[in-house]
Structure formats: C-alpha cells, structure tokens
mmCIF file of C-alpha atoms and ligand atoms in Angstrom:
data_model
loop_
_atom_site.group_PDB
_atom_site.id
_atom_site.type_symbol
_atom_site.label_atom_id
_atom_site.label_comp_id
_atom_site.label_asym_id
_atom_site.label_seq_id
_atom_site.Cartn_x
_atom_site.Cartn_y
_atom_site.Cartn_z
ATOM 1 C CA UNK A 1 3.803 -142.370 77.126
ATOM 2 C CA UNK A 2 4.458 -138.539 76.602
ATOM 3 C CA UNK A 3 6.982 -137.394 74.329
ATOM 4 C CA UNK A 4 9.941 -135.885 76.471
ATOM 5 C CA UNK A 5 9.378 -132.084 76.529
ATOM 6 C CA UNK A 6 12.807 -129.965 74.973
ATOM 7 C CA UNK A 7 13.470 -126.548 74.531
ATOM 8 C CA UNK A 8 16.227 -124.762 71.960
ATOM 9 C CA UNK A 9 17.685 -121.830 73.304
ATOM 10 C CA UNK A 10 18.249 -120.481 68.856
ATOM 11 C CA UNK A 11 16.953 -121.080 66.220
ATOM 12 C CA UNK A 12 18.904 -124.778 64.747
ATOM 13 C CA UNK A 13 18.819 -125.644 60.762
ATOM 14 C CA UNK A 14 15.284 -126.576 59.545
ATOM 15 C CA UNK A 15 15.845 -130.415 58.629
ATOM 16 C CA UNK A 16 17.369 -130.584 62.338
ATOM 17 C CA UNK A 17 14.287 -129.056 63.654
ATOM 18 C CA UNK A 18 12.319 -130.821 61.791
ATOM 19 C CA UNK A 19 13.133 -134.416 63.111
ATOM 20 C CA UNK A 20 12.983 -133.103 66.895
ATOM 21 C CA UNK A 21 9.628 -131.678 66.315
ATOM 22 C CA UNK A 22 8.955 -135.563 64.941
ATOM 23 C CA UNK A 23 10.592 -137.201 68.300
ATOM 24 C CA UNK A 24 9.778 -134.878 70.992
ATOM 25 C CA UNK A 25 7.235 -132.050 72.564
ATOM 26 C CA UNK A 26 9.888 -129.358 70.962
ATOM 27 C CA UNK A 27 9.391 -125.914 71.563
ATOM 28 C CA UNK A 28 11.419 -123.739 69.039
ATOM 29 C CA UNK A 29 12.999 -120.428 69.821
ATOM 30 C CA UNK A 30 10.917 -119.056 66.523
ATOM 31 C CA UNK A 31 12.530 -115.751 67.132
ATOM 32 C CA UNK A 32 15.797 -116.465 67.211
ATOM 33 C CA UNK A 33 16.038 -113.900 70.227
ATOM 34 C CA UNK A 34 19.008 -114.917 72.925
ATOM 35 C CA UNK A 35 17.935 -116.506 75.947
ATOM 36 C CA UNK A 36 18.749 -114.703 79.261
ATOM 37 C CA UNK A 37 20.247 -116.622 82.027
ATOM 38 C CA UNK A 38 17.026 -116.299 83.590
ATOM 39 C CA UNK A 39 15.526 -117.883 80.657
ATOM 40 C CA UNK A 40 17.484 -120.860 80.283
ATOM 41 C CA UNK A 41 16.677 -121.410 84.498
ATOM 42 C CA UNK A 42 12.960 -121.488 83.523
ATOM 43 C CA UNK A 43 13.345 -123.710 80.807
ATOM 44 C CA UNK A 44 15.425 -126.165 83.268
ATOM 45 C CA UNK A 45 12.269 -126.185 85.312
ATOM 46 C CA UNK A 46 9.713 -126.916 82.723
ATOM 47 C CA UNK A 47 11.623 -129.091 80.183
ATOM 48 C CA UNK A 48 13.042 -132.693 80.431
ATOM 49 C CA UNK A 49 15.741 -131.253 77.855
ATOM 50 C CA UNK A 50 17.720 -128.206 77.158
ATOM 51 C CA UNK A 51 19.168 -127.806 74.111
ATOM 52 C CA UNK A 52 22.057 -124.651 74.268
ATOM 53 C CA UNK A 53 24.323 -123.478 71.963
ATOM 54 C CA UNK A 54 28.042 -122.114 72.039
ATOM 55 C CA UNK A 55 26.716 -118.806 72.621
ATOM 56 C CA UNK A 56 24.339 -119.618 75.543
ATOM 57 C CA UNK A 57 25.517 -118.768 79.937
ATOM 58 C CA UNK A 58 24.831 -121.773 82.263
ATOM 59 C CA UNK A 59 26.832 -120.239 85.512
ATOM 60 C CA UNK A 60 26.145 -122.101 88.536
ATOM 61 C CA UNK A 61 23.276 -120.152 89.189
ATOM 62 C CA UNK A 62 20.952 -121.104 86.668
ATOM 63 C CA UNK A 63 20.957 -124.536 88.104
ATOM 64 C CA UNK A 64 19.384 -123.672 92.042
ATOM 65 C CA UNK A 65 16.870 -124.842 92.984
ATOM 66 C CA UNK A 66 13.921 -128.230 92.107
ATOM 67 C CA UNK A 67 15.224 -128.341 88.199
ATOM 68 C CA UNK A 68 13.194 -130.908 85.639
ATOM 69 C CA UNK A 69 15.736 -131.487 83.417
ATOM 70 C CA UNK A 70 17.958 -134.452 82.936
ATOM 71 C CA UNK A 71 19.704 -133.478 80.222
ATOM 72 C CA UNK A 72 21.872 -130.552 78.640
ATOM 73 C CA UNK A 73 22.385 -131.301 74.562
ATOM 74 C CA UNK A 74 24.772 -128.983 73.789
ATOM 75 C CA UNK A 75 25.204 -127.865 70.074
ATOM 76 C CA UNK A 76 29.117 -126.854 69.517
ATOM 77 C CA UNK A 77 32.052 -129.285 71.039
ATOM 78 C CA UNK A 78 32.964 -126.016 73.376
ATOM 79 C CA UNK A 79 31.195 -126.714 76.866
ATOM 80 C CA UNK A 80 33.026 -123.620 78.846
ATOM 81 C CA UNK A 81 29.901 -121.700 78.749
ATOM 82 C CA UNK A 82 28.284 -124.410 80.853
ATOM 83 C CA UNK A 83 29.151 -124.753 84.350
ATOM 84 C CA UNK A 84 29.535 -128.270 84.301
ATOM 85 C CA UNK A 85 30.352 -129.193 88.298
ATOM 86 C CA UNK A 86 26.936 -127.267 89.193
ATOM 87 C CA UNK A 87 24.799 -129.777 86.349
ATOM 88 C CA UNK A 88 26.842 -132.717 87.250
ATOM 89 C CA UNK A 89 25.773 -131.717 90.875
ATOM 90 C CA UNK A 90 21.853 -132.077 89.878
ATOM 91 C CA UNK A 91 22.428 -135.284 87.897
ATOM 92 C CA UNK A 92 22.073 -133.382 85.041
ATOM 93 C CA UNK A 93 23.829 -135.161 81.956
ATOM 94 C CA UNK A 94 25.850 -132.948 79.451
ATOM 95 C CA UNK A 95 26.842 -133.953 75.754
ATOM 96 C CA UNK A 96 28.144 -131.895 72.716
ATOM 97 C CA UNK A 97 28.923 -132.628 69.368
ATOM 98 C CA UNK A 98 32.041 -133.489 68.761
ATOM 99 C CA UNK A 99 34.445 -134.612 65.296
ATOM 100 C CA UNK A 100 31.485 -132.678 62.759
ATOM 101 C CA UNK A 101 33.262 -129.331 63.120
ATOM 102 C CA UNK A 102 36.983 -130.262 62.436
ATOM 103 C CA UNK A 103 37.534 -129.855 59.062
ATOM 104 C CA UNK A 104 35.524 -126.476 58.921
ATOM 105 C CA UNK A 105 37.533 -124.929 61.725
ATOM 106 C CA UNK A 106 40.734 -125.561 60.786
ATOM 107 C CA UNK A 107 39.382 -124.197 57.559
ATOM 108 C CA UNK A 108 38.720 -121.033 58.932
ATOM 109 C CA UNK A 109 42.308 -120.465 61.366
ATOM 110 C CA UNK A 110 43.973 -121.815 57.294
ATOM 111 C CA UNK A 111 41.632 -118.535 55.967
ATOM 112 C CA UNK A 112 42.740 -116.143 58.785
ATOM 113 C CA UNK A 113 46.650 -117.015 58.723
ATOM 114 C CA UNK A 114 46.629 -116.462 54.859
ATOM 115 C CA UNK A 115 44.379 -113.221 55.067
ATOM 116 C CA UNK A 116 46.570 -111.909 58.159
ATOM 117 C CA UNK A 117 49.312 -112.787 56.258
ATOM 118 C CA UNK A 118 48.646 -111.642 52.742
ATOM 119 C CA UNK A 119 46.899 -108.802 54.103
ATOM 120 C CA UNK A 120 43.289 -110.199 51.999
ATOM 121 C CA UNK A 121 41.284 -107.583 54.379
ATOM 122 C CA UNK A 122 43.451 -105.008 53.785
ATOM 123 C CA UNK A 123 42.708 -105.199 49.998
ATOM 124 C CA UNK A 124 39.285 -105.997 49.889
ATOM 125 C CA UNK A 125 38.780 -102.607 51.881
ATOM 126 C CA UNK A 126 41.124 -100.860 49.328
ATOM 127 C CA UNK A 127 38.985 -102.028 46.133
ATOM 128 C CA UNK A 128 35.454 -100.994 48.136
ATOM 129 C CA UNK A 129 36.457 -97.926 49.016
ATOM 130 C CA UNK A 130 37.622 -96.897 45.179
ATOM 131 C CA UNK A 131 41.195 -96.477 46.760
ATOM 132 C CA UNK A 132 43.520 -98.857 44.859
ATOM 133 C CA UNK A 133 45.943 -96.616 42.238
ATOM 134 C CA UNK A 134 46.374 -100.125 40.525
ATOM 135 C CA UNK A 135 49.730 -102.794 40.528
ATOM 136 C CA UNK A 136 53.001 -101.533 41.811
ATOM 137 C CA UNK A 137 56.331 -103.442 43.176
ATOM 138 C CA UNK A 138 55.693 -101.991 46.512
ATOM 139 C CA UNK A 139 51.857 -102.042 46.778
ATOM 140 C CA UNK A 140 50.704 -103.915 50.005
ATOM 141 C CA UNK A 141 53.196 -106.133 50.611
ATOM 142 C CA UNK A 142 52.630 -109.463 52.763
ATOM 143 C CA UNK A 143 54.780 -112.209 54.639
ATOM 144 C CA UNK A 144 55.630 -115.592 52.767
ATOM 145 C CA UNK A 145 53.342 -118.431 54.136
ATOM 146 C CA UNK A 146 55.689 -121.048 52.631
ATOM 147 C CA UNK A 147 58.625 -122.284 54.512
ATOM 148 C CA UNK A 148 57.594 -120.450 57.564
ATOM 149 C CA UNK A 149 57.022 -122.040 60.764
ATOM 150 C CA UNK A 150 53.540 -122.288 62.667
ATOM 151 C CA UNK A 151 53.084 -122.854 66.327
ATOM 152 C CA UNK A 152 50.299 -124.823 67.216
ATOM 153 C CA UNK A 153 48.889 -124.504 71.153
ATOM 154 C CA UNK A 154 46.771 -127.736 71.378
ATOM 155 C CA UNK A 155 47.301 -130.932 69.412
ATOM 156 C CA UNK A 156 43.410 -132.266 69.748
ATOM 157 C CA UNK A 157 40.945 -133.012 66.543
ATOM 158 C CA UNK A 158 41.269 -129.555 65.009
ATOM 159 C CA UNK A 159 44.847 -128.569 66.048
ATOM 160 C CA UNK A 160 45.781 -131.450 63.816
ATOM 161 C CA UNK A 161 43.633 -131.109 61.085
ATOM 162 C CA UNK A 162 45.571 -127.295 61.112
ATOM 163 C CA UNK A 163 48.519 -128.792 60.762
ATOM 164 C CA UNK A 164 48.128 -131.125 57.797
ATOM 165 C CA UNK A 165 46.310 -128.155 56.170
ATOM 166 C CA UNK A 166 49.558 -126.310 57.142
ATOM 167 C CA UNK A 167 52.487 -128.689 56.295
ATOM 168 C CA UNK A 168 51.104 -130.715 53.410
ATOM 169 C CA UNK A 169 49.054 -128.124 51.752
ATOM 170 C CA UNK A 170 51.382 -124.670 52.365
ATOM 171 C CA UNK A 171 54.909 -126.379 53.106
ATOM 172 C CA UNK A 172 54.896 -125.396 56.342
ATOM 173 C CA UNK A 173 57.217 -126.694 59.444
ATOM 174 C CA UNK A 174 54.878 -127.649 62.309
ATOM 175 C CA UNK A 175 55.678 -127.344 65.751
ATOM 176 C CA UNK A 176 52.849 -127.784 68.741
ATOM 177 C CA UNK A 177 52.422 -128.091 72.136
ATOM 178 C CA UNK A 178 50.332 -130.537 74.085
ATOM 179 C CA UNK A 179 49.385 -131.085 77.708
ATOM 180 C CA UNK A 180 49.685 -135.140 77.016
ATOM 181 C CA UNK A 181 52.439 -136.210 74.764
ATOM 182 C CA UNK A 182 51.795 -137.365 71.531
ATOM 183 C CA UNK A 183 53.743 -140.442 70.046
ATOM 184 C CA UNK A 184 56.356 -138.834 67.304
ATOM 185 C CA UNK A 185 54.964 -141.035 64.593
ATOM 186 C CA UNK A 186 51.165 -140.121 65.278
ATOM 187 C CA UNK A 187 52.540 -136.605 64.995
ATOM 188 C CA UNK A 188 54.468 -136.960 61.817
ATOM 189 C CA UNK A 189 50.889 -138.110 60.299
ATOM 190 C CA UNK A 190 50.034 -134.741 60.227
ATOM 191 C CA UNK A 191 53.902 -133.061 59.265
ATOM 192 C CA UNK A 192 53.887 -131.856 63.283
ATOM 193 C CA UNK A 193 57.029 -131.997 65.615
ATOM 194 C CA UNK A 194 55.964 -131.622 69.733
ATOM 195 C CA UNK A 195 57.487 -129.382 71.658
ATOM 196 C CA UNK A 196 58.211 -129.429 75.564
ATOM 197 C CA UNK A 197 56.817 -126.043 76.717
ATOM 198 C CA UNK A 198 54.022 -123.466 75.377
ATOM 199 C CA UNK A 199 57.350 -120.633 75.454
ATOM 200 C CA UNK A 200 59.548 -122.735 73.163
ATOM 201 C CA UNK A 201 56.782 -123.015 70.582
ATOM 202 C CA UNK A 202 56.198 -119.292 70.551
ATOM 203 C CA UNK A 203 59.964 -118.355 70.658
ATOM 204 C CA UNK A 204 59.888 -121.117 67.627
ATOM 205 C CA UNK A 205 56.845 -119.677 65.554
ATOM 206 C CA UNK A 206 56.321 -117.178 62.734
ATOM 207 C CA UNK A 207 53.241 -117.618 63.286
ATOM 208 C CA UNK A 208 51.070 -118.930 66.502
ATOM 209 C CA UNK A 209 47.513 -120.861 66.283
ATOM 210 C CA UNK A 210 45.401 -121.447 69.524
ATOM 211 C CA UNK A 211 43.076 -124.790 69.409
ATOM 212 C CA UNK A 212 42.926 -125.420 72.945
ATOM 213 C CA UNK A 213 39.725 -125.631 74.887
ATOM 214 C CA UNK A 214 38.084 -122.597 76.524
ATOM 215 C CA UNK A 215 37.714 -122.098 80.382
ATOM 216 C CA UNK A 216 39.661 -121.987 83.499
ATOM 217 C CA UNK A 217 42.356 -124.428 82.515
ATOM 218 C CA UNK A 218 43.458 -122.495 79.734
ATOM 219 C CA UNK A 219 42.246 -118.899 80.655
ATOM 220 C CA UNK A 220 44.311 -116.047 79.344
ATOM 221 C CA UNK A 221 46.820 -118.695 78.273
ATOM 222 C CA UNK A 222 48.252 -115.676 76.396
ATOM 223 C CA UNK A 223 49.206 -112.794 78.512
ATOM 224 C CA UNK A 224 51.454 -110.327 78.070
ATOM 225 C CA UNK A 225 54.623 -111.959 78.709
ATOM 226 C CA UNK A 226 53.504 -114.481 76.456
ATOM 227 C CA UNK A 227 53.070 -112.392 73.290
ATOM 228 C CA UNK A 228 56.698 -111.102 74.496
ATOM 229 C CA UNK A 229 57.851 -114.251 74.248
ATOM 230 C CA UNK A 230 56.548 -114.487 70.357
ATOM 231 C CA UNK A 231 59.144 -114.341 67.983
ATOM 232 C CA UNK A 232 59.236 -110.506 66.841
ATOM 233 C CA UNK A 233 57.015 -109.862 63.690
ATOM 234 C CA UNK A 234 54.788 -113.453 64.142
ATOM 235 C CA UNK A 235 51.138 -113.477 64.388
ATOM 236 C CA UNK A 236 48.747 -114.877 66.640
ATOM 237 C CA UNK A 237 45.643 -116.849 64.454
ATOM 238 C CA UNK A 238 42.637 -117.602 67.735
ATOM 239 C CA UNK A 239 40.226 -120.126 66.312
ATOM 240 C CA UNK A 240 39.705 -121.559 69.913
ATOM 241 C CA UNK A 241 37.672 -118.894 72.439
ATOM 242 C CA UNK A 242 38.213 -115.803 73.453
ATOM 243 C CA UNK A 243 38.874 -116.552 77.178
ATOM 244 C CA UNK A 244 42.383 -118.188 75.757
ATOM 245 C CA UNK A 245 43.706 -114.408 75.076
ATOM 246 C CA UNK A 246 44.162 -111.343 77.420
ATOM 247 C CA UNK A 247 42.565 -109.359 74.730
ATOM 248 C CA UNK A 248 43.830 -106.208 76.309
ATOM 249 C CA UNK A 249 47.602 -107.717 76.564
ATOM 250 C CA UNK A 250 46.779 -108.258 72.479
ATOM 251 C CA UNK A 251 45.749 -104.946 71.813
ATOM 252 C CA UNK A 252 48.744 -103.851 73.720
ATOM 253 C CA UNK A 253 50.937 -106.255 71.857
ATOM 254 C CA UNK A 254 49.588 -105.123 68.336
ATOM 255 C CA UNK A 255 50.397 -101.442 69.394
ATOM 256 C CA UNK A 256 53.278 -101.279 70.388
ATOM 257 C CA UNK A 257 54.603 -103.815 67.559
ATOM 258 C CA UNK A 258 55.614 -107.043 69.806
ATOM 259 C CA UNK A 259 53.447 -109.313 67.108
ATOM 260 C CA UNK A 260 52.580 -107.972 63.469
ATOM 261 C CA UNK A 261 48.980 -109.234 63.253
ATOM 262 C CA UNK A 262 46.217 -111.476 64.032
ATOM 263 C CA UNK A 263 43.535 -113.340 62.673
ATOM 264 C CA UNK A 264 40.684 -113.636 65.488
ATOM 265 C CA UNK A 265 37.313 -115.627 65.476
ATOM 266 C CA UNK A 266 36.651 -115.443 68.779
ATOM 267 C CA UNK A 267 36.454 -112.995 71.754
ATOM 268 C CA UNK A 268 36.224 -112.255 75.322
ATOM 269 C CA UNK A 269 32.828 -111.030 75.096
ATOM 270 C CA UNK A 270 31.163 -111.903 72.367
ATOM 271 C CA UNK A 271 29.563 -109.786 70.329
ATOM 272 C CA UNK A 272 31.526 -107.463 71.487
ATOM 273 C CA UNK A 273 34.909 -106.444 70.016
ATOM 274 C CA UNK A 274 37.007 -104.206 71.224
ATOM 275 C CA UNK A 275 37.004 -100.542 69.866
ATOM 276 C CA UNK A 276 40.718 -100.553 69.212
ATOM 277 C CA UNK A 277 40.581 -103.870 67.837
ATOM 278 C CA UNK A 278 38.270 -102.731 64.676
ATOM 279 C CA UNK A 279 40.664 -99.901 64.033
ATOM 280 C CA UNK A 280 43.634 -102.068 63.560
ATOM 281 C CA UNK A 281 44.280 -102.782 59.521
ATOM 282 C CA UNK A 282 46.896 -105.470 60.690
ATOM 283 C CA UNK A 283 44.005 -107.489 62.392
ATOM 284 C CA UNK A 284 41.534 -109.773 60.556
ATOM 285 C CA UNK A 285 38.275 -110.004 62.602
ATOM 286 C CA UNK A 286 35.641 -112.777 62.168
ATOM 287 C CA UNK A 287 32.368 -113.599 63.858
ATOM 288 C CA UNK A 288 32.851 -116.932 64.872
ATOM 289 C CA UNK A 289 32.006 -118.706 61.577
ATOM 290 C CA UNK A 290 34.500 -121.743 62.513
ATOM 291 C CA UNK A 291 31.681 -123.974 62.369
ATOM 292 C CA UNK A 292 29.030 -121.917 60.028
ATOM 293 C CA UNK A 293 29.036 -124.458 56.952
ATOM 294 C CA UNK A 294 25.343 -126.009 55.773
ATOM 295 C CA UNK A 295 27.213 -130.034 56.320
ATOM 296 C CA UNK A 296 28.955 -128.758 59.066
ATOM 297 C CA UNK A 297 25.392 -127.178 60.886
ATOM 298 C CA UNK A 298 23.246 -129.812 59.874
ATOM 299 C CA UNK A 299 25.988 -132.253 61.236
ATOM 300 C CA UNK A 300 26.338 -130.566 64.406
ATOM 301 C CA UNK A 301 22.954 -130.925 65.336
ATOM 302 C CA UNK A 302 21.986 -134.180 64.020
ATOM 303 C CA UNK A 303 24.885 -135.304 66.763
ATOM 304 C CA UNK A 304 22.494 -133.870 69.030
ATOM 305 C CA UNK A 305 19.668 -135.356 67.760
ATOM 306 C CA UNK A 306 21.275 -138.756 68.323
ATOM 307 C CA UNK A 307 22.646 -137.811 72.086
ATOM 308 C CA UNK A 308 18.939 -137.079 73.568
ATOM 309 C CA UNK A 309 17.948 -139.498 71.718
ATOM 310 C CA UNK A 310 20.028 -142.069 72.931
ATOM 311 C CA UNK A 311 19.223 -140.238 76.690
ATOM 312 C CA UNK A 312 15.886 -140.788 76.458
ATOM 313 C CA UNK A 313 15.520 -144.340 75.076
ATOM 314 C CA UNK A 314 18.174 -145.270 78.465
ATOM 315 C CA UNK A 315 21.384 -145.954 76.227
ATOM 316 C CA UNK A 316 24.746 -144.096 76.893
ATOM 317 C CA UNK A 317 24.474 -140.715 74.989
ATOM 318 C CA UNK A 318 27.609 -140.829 72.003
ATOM 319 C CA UNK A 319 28.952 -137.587 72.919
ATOM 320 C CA UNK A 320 28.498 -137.161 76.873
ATOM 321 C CA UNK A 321 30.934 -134.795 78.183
ATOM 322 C CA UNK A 322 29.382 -135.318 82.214
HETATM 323 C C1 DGY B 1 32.010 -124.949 68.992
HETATM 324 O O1 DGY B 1 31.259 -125.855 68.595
HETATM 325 O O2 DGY B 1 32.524 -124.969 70.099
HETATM 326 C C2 DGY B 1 32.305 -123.859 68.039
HETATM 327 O O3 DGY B 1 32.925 -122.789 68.632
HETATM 328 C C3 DGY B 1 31.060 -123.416 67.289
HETATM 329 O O4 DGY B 1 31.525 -122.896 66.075
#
C-alpha cells in the first residue's frame, strides 16, 4: 500500500518533519519560500494532503476543478485564510490545532498591554539610540496596569487564559464579551465578569483585548465608531487577526488621540504594516509571534501529525474544523 503523498506549504520544526517524512511520501518546502495561490492549487492536484499554515490563501479558487486531496491539516487554530464552504464543497476535510497555543498567546497580548502601557518600546529605542540623559521624576512616564480595568472581546480558550493572566497575576478587573453566554461561576474561574454588548465593554475598559476569531463574522469588528466608543485614553491590545480592526479607523484613532496606544500582533495584510503605523512611538508592533515558542511549535504540529494521521488510518481526525 503506498504511503499517502503530503505536501507543507513552510518549512515546520525538524522533529515534526521528521516523523511525517517516517509516515508519509512528504515533500518539504526546503526553501521555506511562500506558496502562491497557484501553488497550493497544484499541490491539491498532486497530493492526498495539504498541510498550510496561518499564513497560507485558500480562496475559493484554489479549489476548481478534479482536486486529489482529501484533506487540509492546517497548522495554527485560525482557519479564516481557508475558504472553508469551497473545501467542504469537494469533500475536502479541514482540521487545525487547537488548545497547544493558549498559554503562549495570551502570553504575548500580557507582553503587549504591559509594553503599551509602560511604554517598554519606547525605552528600549531610547537606550539603542545613546539617547537616555539617565533617571528623572518625569522621564517616560506610563499608565498603572494595576487596578485598571481590561475589556476582553471573545471569551474562548485564549480570551480566558488573558484574563486569569490579567486578574490573578496584575489585579486587574475583568470584563468580556461573548457571542454565547458564559455561566457567572465558569467566568469567575478566571476573575472575569460578562457583559451584554461589545459597546458597554469598551465604554467599561482602560484597556481593550481582541481574541475573537478572524473572518467575515467578526470583520472590522472595530471601526471607527467603535474606537469612539473606547473610554478616552484606553488602548486597544490585537492578539486575534488583523481582519478584526479597520486598521485605517486605528491609525485615525491613534492620531487624532481617541485611544492612547496599542499593542498589535497582527495585521490586515500581513507582512505588511502600515507606514504610519511604524512611525507611531505610542504603538507596540509585533510579527505575529503569539504562537512562536519551541513547546508551543513542536506542539502545534505534532496536533497535526495526529489529525492526518487519524484521516488516513479512517478514524475521526481530533481537531476537524469541516
Ligand atoms: C494561529 O494558530 O491561528 C496563530 O495565529 C498562529 O500563531
């Protein structure tokens, strides 16, 4: 029986790769060069797996036409880059890897808000550039973390692991907001009070944290009158994707002095970030490292490892998202 033929669209950590090139016909993208759209609709055609990443586009069209494989094992738990209705529509089954990431994430949106807050890339600039005169009373001065309150749009996996990090580690009041309502105790678990509508936990928040998912449902779920409806001087922390903002409404925002900062992993089109964006000192940029820890990596694809797996030995995949 042949080994079921994959392709990876990147370059995954070694001891992942290593046990696919043990269980399957891999081939490796060796160069690590991103795969067109094009691309990825060849490998469909020639592969009984694909193996994307966050950072991969599956529009519609990449699934036309006679398509060989059965499966899509997505590394990352964010499957907006995949236009799932067009694989579902060819039978083709989708999984990501869920509950690895958490920890790490909220991790990262915990760095931002304290960097954004303490203004930590501010400084760090100051010291490289041989531009700090040394300790003054007035030198750089931040906002207070503790006691404040932070806003949290989205009350899945990471959205709660945020808000322990948040309430029991800073002394922070939690507020969220959640499609589906969340039983008071299960929210208490993690310090977290629910709130009825997206615009009471902005007018609520010093301080506003997206982990909602990506694509149409939540596209541009903050627009310009949502950022006016931010309490004056909060910041916005985006962990979740870059669809989730109107970057121009933010750049607009951060102008003209609606919000006071924000700490961004994500963007609209990533790699690219805005011009204006980069010249902002009150704006701390990262390039989506939510996930980029050794366990975290490693985790992340062995989850995918045990999805096609599971696929191709006919059990139900762990992590099937279609
Ligand atoms: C994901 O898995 O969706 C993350 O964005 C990758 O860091």
């Amino acid at each position: 029986m042949p080994r079921p033929k994959i392709l990876l669209t990147r370059r995954w950590p070694a001891a992942v790769e290593a046990v696919l090139a043990e269980r399957f016909d891999a081939t490796f993208n060796t160069d690590d060069v991103p795969m067109s759209p094009a691309a990825i609709a060849e490998a469909l055609r020639t592969h009984d797996a694909v193996l994307p990443t966050v950072s991969d586009k599956l529009p519609a069209s990449v699934f036309d036409g006679e398509i060989r494989a059965k499966v899509l094992g997505n590394f990352g738990v964010g499957y907006n880059h995949i236009d799932i209705a067009a694989a579902k529509a060819k039978g083709i089954v989708v999984t990501n890897t869920p509950g690895v990431l958490t920890d790490c994430t909220a991790d990262i949106a915990m760095l931002l808000l304290l960097s954004v807050a303490r203004r930590g890339g501010e400084g760090e600039r100051q010291i490289r550039a041989h531009e700090w005169k040394g300790w003054c009373p007035t030198h750089m001065i931040g906002t207070k973390v503790t006691g404040k309150t932070v806003g949290i749009i989205g009350f899945g996996r990471i959205g709660k692991a945020f808000a322990q990090r948040c309430h029991f580690g800073f002394g922070m009041n939690v507020v969220f907001y959640n499609r589906s309502m969340v039983e008071p105790a299960e929210a208490a678990r993690y310090g977290a009070r629910q709130l009825a509508t997206v615009e009471e936990v902005l007018a609520a928040s010093d301080f506003v944290s997206l982990h909602c998912p990506g694509g149409a449902e939540n596209r541009q779920l903050m627009n310009a009158s949502r950022f006016a409806a931010m309490k004056p001087g909060a910041y916005l922390i985006n962990t979740a994707r870059g669809d989730v903002v109107d970057e121009a409404a933010l750049i607009a925002a951060l102008e003209n002095g609606v919000i006071r900062g924000a700490g961004l992993d994500v963007y609209e089109a990533e790699p690219q970030v805005p011009e204006k964006l980069l010249g902002m000192e009150n704006v701390v940029l990262l390039p989506h490292l939510g996930s980029a820890t050794e366990e975290t990596r490693n985790a992340m694809g062995m989850k995918v490892v045990d999805n096609i797996t599971a696929f191709f030995e006919g059990r139900e995949p762990p992590d099937r998202v279609a």
